[in-house]
């Protein structure tokens, strides 16, 4: 082999390694409702593991999904309709009461050599309006 082809291969590998480290590095972020900003792949994965480990039942129904792509970046917004259940009452085999929550989320994806990867997730609870509030706004 000649030295030129060796240097070209190592340059490509270095570029790829740098790209991989960026994908797994501090640039990845996540904000769950009510949580501080989590940064880095490890922190974000741990947060999801904690949520799943401490929730007996959880299901997501996505609505109002909107996707916008610009080059190698995609923006996805949606409403997460979350249904979750707590632990069973003492001595029971069934789940505790189910609770519903609405969360709006913004997700930024980047296109990589391995496909689209989530770069940033930010979710915020939707504060529900009660019927009483509408009556208060009606002029007398």
Coordinates of N, CA, C and O in Angstrom, one line a residue:
X1 N 0.8 -1.2 0.0 CA 0.0 0.0 0.0 C 0.9 1.2 0.0 O 1.9 1.3 0.6
X2 N 0.4 2.3 -0.7 CA 1.2 3.5 -0.6 C 0.7 4.4 0.5 O -0.4 4.2 1.0
X3 N 1.5 5.3 0.9 CA 1.2 6.1 2.1 C 0.0 7.0 1.9 O -0.7 7.4 2.8
X4 N -0.2 7.4 0.6 CA -1.4 8.3 0.4 C -2.7 7.6 0.7 O -3.6 8.2 1.3
X5 N -2.9 6.4 0.3 CA -4.1 5.7 0.6 C -4.3 5.4 2.1 O -5.4 5.5 2.6
X6 N -3.2 5.2 2.8 CA -3.3 5.0 4.3 C -3.8 6.3 4.9 O -4.6 6.2 5.8
X7 N -3.2 7.4 4.5 CA -3.6 8.7 5.2 C -5.1 9.0 4.8 O -5.8 9.5 5.7
X8 N -5.5 8.7 3.6 CA -6.9 9.0 3.2 C -7.9 8.1 4.1 O -8.9 8.6 4.6
X9 N -7.6 6.8 4.3 CA -8.4 6.0 5.1 C -8.5 6.5 6.6 O -9.5 6.5 7.2
X10 N -7.3 6.9 7.1 CA -7.4 7.3 8.5 C -8.1 8.6 8.6 O -8.7 8.9 9.6
X11 N -8.0 9.5 7.6 CA -8.8 10.7 7.7 C -10.3 10.5 7.7 O -11.0 11.1 8.4
X12 N -10.7 9.5 6.8 CA -12.1 9.1 6.8 C -12.6 8.6 8.1 O -13.6 8.9 8.7
X13 N -11.7 7.7 8.7 CA -12.1 7.1 10.0 C -12.1 8.2 11.1 O -13.0 8.1 12.0
X14 N -11.2 9.1 11.0 CA -11.2 10.2 12.0 C -12.4 11.0 11.9 O -13.0 11.4 12.9
X15 N -12.8 11.3 10.7 CA -14.0 12.1 10.4 C -15.3 11.4 11.0 O -16.1 12.0 11.6
X16 N -15.3 10.1 10.7 CA -16.5 9.3 11.2 C -16.5 9.2 12.7 O -17.5 9.4 13.3
X17 N -15.3 9.0 13.3 CA -15.2 8.9 14.8 C -15.6 10.2 15.4 O -16.3 10.3 16.4
X18 N -15.2 11.3 14.8 CA -15.6 12.7 15.3 C -17.1 12.8 15.2 O -17.8 13.3 16.1
X19 N -17.7 12.4 14.1 CA -19.2 12.5 13.9 C -19.9 11.6 14.9 O -20.8 12.1 15.5
X20 N -19.4 10.4 15.2 CA -20.0 9.5 16.2 C -19.9 10.2 17.6 O -20.8 10.1 18.3
X21 N -18.8 10.8 17.9 CA -18.6 11.4 19.2 C -19.6 12.5 19.4 O -20.1 12.8 20.5
X22 N -19.8 13.3 18.3 CA -20.7 14.4 18.4 C -22.2 13.9 18.6 O -22.9 14.5 19.4
X23 N -22.5 12.8 18.0 CA -23.9 12.2 18.1 C -24.1 11.7 19.5 O -25.2 11.7 20.0
X24 N -23.1 11.2 20.2 CA -23.2 10.7 21.5 C -22.8 11.6 22.6 O -22.8 11.3 23.8
X25 N -22.4 12.8 22.2 CA -21.8 13.7 23.2 C -22.8 14.7 23.8 O -24.0 14.5 23.8
X26 N -22.2 15.8 24.3 CA -23.0 16.7 25.1 C -24.0 17.5 24.3 O -24.9 18.2 24.8
X27 N -23.9 17.5 22.9 CA -24.9 18.2 22.1 C -26.3 17.7 22.2 O -27.2 18.4 22.0
X28 N -26.5 16.5 22.6 CA -27.8 15.9 22.8 C -28.5 16.4 24.0 O -27.8 16.5 25.1
X29 N -29.7 16.9 23.9 CA -30.4 17.4 25.1 C -31.8 17.0 25.2 O -32.4 16.6 24.2
X30 N -32.4 17.0 26.4 CA -33.8 16.6 26.7 C -34.3 17.4 27.9 O -33.6 17.6 28.9
X31 N -35.6 17.9 27.7 CA -36.3 18.5 28.8 C -37.6 17.8 28.9 O -38.5 17.9 28.1
X32 N -37.7 17.0 30.0 CA -39.0 16.4 30.4 C -39.8 17.5 31.1 O -39.3 18.4 31.8
X33 N -41.2 17.4 31.1 CA -42.0 18.4 31.8 C -41.6 18.5 33.3 O -41.5 17.5 34.0
X34 N -41.2 19.7 33.7 CA -40.9 19.9 35.1 C -39.5 19.5 35.5 O -39.1 19.7 36.6
X35 N -38.7 19.1 34.5 CA -37.3 18.7 34.8 C -36.3 19.8 34.3 O -36.7 20.5 33.5
X36 N -35.1 19.8 34.8 CA -34.1 20.7 34.3 C -33.6 20.1 32.9 O -33.9 19.0 32.6
X37 N -32.8 20.9 32.2 CA -32.2 20.4 31.0 C -31.2 19.3 31.3 O -30.4 19.4 32.1
X38 N -31.4 18.2 30.5 CA -30.4 17.1 30.6 C -29.6 17.1 29.4 O -30.1 17.3 28.3
X39 N -28.3 16.9 29.5 CA -27.4 17.1 28.4 C -26.5 15.8 28.3 O -26.0 15.3 29.3
X40 N -26.3 15.3 27.1 CA -25.4 14.2 26.9 C -26.3 12.9 26.8 O -27.3 12.7 27.5
X41 N -25.8 12.0 26.0 CA -26.5 10.8 25.7 C -26.8 9.9 27.0 O -27.9 9.5 27.2
X42 N -25.8 9.8 27.8 CA -25.9 9.0 29.0 C -27.0 9.6 30.0 O -27.8 8.8 30.5
X43 N -27.0 10.9 30.2 CA -28.0 11.5 31.1 C -29.4 11.3 30.5 O -30.3 11.1 31.3
X44 N -29.5 11.5 29.2 CA -30.8 11.4 28.6 C -31.4 10.0 28.7 O -32.5 9.7 29.1
X45 N -30.5 9.0 28.3 CA -30.9 7.6 28.4 C -31.3 7.2 29.9 O -32.3 6.5 30.1
X46 N -30.5 7.7 30.8 CA -30.8 7.4 32.2 C -32.2 7.9 32.6 O -32.9 7.3 33.4
X47 N -32.5 9.1 32.1 CA -33.8 9.8 32.5 C -35.0 8.9 32.0 O -35.9 8.7 32.7
X48 N -34.9 8.4 30.8 CA -35.9 7.6 30.2 C -36.0 6.2 31.0 O -37.1 5.7 31.3
X49 N -34.8 5.7 31.4 CA -34.8 4.4 32.1 C -35.5 4.7 33.5 O -36.3 3.8 33.9
X50 N -35.2 5.8 34.1 CA -35.9 6.1 35.4 C -37.4 6.3 35.3 O -38.1 5.8 36.1
X51 N -37.8 7.0 34.3 CA -39.2 7.1 34.0 C -39.9 5.8 33.8 O -40.9 5.5 34.5
X52 N -39.4 5.0 33.0 CA -40.0 3.7 32.7 C -39.9 2.7 33.9 O -40.9 2.0 34.1
X53 N -38.8 2.8 34.6 CA -38.7 1.9 35.8 C -39.7 2.3 36.9 O -40.0 1.4 37.7
X54 N -40.1 3.5 37.0 CA -40.9 4.0 38.1 C -42.4 4.2 37.7 O -43.1 4.9 38.4
X55 N -42.7 3.7 36.5 CA -44.1 3.9 36.0 C -44.6 2.5 35.7 O -44.0 1.8 34.8
X56 N -45.7 2.1 36.3 CA -46.2 0.7 36.1 C -46.8 0.5 34.7 O -46.6 -0.5 34.1
X57 N -47.4 1.6 34.2 CA -48.0 1.5 32.8 C -47.9 2.9 32.2 O -48.2 3.9 32.9
X58 N -47.5 3.0 30.9 CA -47.4 4.2 30.2 C -47.7 4.0 28.8 O -47.2 3.0 28.2
X59 N -48.5 4.9 28.2 CA -48.8 4.8 26.8 C -48.9 6.2 26.2 O -49.4 7.1 26.8
X60 N -48.3 6.4 25.0 CA -48.3 7.6 24.3 C -49.2 7.6 23.0 O -49.0 6.7 22.2
X61 N -50.1 8.5 22.9 CA -50.8 8.7 21.6 C -50.4 10.1 21.1 O -50.6 11.1 21.7
X62 N -49.8 10.1 19.9 CA -49.3 11.3 19.3 C -50.4 11.9 18.4 O -50.9 11.2 17.6
X63 N -50.7 13.2 18.6 CA -51.6 13.9 17.7 C -51.0 15.3 17.3 O -50.0 15.7 17.9
X64 N -51.6 15.9 16.4 CA -51.2 17.2 15.9 C -49.7 17.2 15.5 O -48.9 18.2 15.7
X65 N -49.3 16.1 14.8 CA -47.9 15.9 14.4 C -47.6 16.8 13.2 O -48.3 16.8 12.2
X66 N -46.6 17.6 13.3 CA -46.1 18.4 12.2 C -44.6 18.2 12.0 O -43.9 18.3 12.9
X67 N -44.2 18.0 10.7 CA -42.8 17.8 10.4 C -42.3 18.8 9.4 O -43.0 19.1 8.4
X68 N -41.1 19.4 9.6 CA -40.5 20.3 8.7 C -39.1 19.9 8.6 O -38.4 19.7 9.6
X69 N -38.6 19.7 7.3 CA -37.2 19.2 7.0 C -36.5 20.3 6.3 O -37.0 20.9 5.3
X70 N -35.3 20.7 6.8 CA -34.4 21.6 6.1 C -33.0 21.0 6.0 O -32.3 21.0 7.1
X71 N -32.7 20.5 4.9 CA -31.4 19.9 4.7 C -31.2 18.6 5.6 O -32.1 17.7 5.5
X72 N -30.3 18.6 6.5 CA -30.0 17.5 7.4 C -30.6 17.6 8.8 O -30.3 17.0 9.7
X73 N -31.6 18.6 8.9 CA -32.2 18.8 10.2 C -33.7 18.7 10.0 O -34.3 19.2 9.0
X74 N -34.4 18.1 10.9 CA -35.9 18.0 10.9 C -36.4 18.5 12.2 O -35.9 18.2 13.3
X75 N -37.5 19.2 12.1 CA -38.2 19.7 13.3 C -39.6 19.0 13.4 O -40.3 19.0 12.4
X76 N -39.9 18.3 14.5 CA -41.1 17.6 14.6 C -41.8 18.1 15.9 O -41.3 18.1 17.0
X77 N -43.0 18.7 15.7 CA -43.8 19.1 16.9 C -45.1 18.2 17.0 O -45.6 17.7 16.0
X78 N -45.5 18.0 18.2 CA -46.7 17.1 18.4 C -47.3 17.3 19.8 O -46.7 18.0 20.6
X79 N -48.5 16.8 19.9 CA -49.1 16.7 21.3 C -48.9 15.3 21.7 O -49.3 14.3 21.0
X80 N -48.4 15.0 22.9 CA -48.3 13.7 23.5 C -49.4 13.5 24.4 O -49.5 14.2 25.4
X81 N -50.3 12.7 24.1 CA -51.5 12.3 25.0 C -51.0 11.1 25.8 O -50.9 10.0 25.2
X82 N -50.6 11.3 27.0 CA -50.0 10.3 27.8 C -51.0 9.7 28.8 O -51.7 10.4 29.5
X83 N -51.1 8.4 28.8 CA -51.9 7.7 29.8 C -51.0 6.8 30.6 O -50.2 6.0 30.1
X84 N -51.0 7.0 31.9 CA -50.1 6.3 32.8 C -50.9 5.8 34.0 O -51.9 6.3 34.4
X85 N -50.4 4.7 34.6 CA -51.0 4.1 35.8 C -50.0 3.9 36.8 O -48.9 3.5 36.6
X86 N -50.4 4.1 38.1 CA -49.6 3.8 39.2 C -49.6 2.4 39.7 O -50.2 1.5 39.1
X87 N -48.9 2.2 40.8 CA -48.9 0.8 41.3 C -50.2 0.3 41.8 O -51.1 1.1 42.1
X88 N -50.4 -1.0 41.8 CA -51.7 -1.6 42.3 C -51.9 -1.2 43.7 O -50.9 -1.1 44.5
X89 N -53.2 -1.1 44.1 CA -53.5 -0.9 45.6 C -52.9 -2.2 46.3 O -52.8 -3.2 45.8
X90 N -52.7 -2.0 47.6 CA -52.1 -3.1 48.4 C -52.9 -4.3 48.2 O -54.1 -4.4 48.4
X91 N -52.2 -5.4 48.0 CA -52.8 -6.7 47.8 C -53.5 -6.9 46.5 O -54.0 -8.0 46.3
X92 N -53.6 -5.9 45.7 CA -54.3 -6.1 44.4 C -53.4 -6.5 43.3 O -52.2 -6.3 43.3
X93 N -54.0 -7.1 42.2 CA -53.2 -7.5 41.1 C -53.3 -6.5 39.9 O -52.6 -6.6 38.9
X94 N -54.3 -5.6 40.0 CA -54.5 -4.6 38.9 C -53.8 -3.3 39.2 O -53.3 -3.0 40.3
X95 N -53.6 -2.6 38.1 CA -53.0 -1.3 38.2 C -53.8 -0.3 39.0 O -55.0 -0.5 39.2
X96 N -53.1 0.7 39.6 CA -53.8 1.8 40.2 C -54.6 2.6 39.2 O -54.6 2.3 38.0
X97 N -55.2 3.7 39.6 CA -56.0 4.5 38.7 C -55.1 5.0 37.5 O -53.9 5.4 37.7
X98 N -55.7 5.1 36.3 CA -55.0 5.7 35.2 C -55.2 7.2 35.2 O -56.2 7.7 35.5
X99 N -54.1 7.9 34.8 CA -54.1 9.3 34.7 C -53.7 9.8 33.3 O -52.8 9.2 32.8
X100 N -54.5 10.7 32.8 CA -54.1 11.3 31.5 C -53.5 12.6 31.6 O -53.7 13.4 32.6
X101 N -52.6 12.9 30.7 CA -51.9 14.2 30.7 C -51.6 14.6 29.2 O -51.3 13.7 28.4
X102 N -51.7 15.9 28.9 CA -51.3 16.4 27.6 C -50.0 17.1 27.7 O -49.8 17.9 28.7
X103 N -49.1 16.8 26.8 CA -47.8 17.4 26.8 C -47.5 17.9 25.3 O -47.8 17.1 24.4
X104 N -47.1 19.1 25.1 CA -46.6 19.5 23.8 C -45.1 19.3 23.7 O -44.4 19.5 24.7
X105 N -44.7 18.7 22.6 CA -43.2 18.4 22.4 C -42.7 19.0 21.1 O -43.4 19.0 20.1
X106 N -41.4 19.4 21.2 CA -40.6 19.8 20.1 C -39.4 18.9 20.0 O -38.7 18.7 21.0
X107 N -39.2 18.2 18.9 CA -38.1 17.3 18.7 C -37.3 17.8 17.5 O -37.8 18.1 16.4
X108 N -36.0 17.8 17.7 CA -35.1 18.2 16.6 C -34.3 16.9 16.2 O -33.7 16.3 17.1
X109 N -34.3 16.5 15.0 CA -33.5 15.4 14.5 C -32.4 15.8 13.6 O -32.6 16.8 12.9
X110 N -31.3 15.1 13.5 CA -30.2 15.3 12.6 C -30.1 14.0 11.7 O -30.1 12.9 12.3
X111 N -29.8 14.2 10.4 CA -29.5 13.1 9.6 C -28.0 12.8 9.7 O -27.2 13.7 9.6
X112 N -27.7 11.5 10.0 CA -26.4 11.0 10.1 C -26.1 9.9 9.1 O -27.1 9.5 8.5
X113 N -24.9 9.4 9.0 CA -24.7 8.3 8.1 C -25.5 7.1 8.5 O -25.8 6.2 7.7
X114 N -25.9 7.0 9.8 CA -26.7 5.9 10.2 C -28.2 6.1 10.2 O -29.0 5.4 10.8
X115 N -28.6 7.3 9.6 CA -30.1 7.6 9.6 C -30.4 8.8 10.5 O -29.5 9.4 11.1
X116 N -31.6 9.1 10.7 CA -32.1 10.2 11.5 C -31.9 9.9 13.0 O -32.2 8.8 13.4
X117 N -31.3 10.8 13.7 CA -31.0 10.7 15.2 C -31.7 11.9 15.9 O -31.5 13.0 15.5
X118 N -32.3 11.6 17.0 CA -32.8 12.6 17.9 C -31.7 13.5 18.5 O -30.8 12.9 19.1
X119 N -31.8 14.8 18.3 CA -30.8 15.7 18.8 C -31.2 16.4 20.0 O -30.5 16.6 21.0
X120 N -32.5 16.8 20.0 CA -33.1 17.5 21.2 C -34.6 17.3 21.3 O -35.3 17.2 20.3
X121 N -35.0 17.0 22.5 CA -36.4 16.8 22.9 C -36.8 17.8 24.0 O -36.0 17.9 25.0
X122 N -37.9 18.5 23.8 CA -38.3 19.5 24.8 C -39.8 19.3 24.9 O -40.6 19.5 23.9
X123 N -40.3 19.0 26.1 CA -41.7 18.7 26.3 C -42.2 19.6 27.5 O -41.5 19.9 28.4
X124 N -43.5 20.1 27.3 CA -44.0 21.0 28.3 C -45.5 20.6 28.5 O -46.2 20.3 27.5
X125 N -46.0 20.6 29.8 CA -47.4 20.2 30.0 C -48.3 21.3 29.5 O -48.0 22.4 29.4
X126 N -49.5 20.8 29.0 CA -50.6 21.7 28.6 C -51.5 21.9 29.8 O -51.9 20.9 30.4
X127 N -51.7 23.2 30.1 CA -52.5 23.5 31.3 C -54.0 23.5 30.7 O -54.3 24.3 29.9
X128 N -54.8 22.6 31.2 CA -56.2 22.4 30.8 C -57.0 23.6 31.3 O -56.8 24.0 32.4
X129 N -57.9 24.0 30.4 CA -58.9 25.0 30.9 C -60.1 24.3 31.4 O -60.6 23.4 30.8
X130 N -60.7 24.8 32.5 CA -61.9 24.3 33.0 C -63.1 25.1 32.4 O -62.9 26.2 32.0
X131 N -64.3 24.5 32.4 CA -65.5 25.1 31.9 C -65.8 26.4 32.7 O -66.4 27.3 32.2
X132 N -65.4 26.4 34.0 CA -65.7 27.6 34.9 C -64.9 28.8 34.4 O -65.5 29.9 34.5
X133 N -63.7 28.7 33.8 CA -62.9 29.8 33.4 C -63.6 30.5 32.2 O -63.6 31.7 32.1
X134 N -64.3 29.7 31.3 CA -65.0 30.3 30.2 C -66.1 31.2 30.6 O -66.4 32.2 30.1
X135 N -66.8 30.8 31.7 CA -67.9 31.6 32.2 C -67.4 32.9 32.8 O -68.1 33.9 32.6
X136 N -66.3 32.9 33.4 CA -65.7 34.1 34.0 C -65.4 35.2 32.9 O -65.4 36.4 33.2
X137 N -65.1 34.8 31.7 CA -64.7 35.7 30.7 C -65.9 36.3 29.9 O -65.8 37.2 29.1
X138 N -67.1 35.7 30.2 CA -68.3 36.2 29.5 C -68.7 37.5 30.1 O -68.9 37.7 31.3
X139 N -68.9 38.6 29.2 CA -69.3 39.9 29.8 C -70.7 39.8 30.4 O -71.5 39.1 30.0
X140 N -70.9 40.6 31.5 CA -72.2 40.6 32.2 C -73.1 41.6 31.5 O -72.8 42.6 31.0

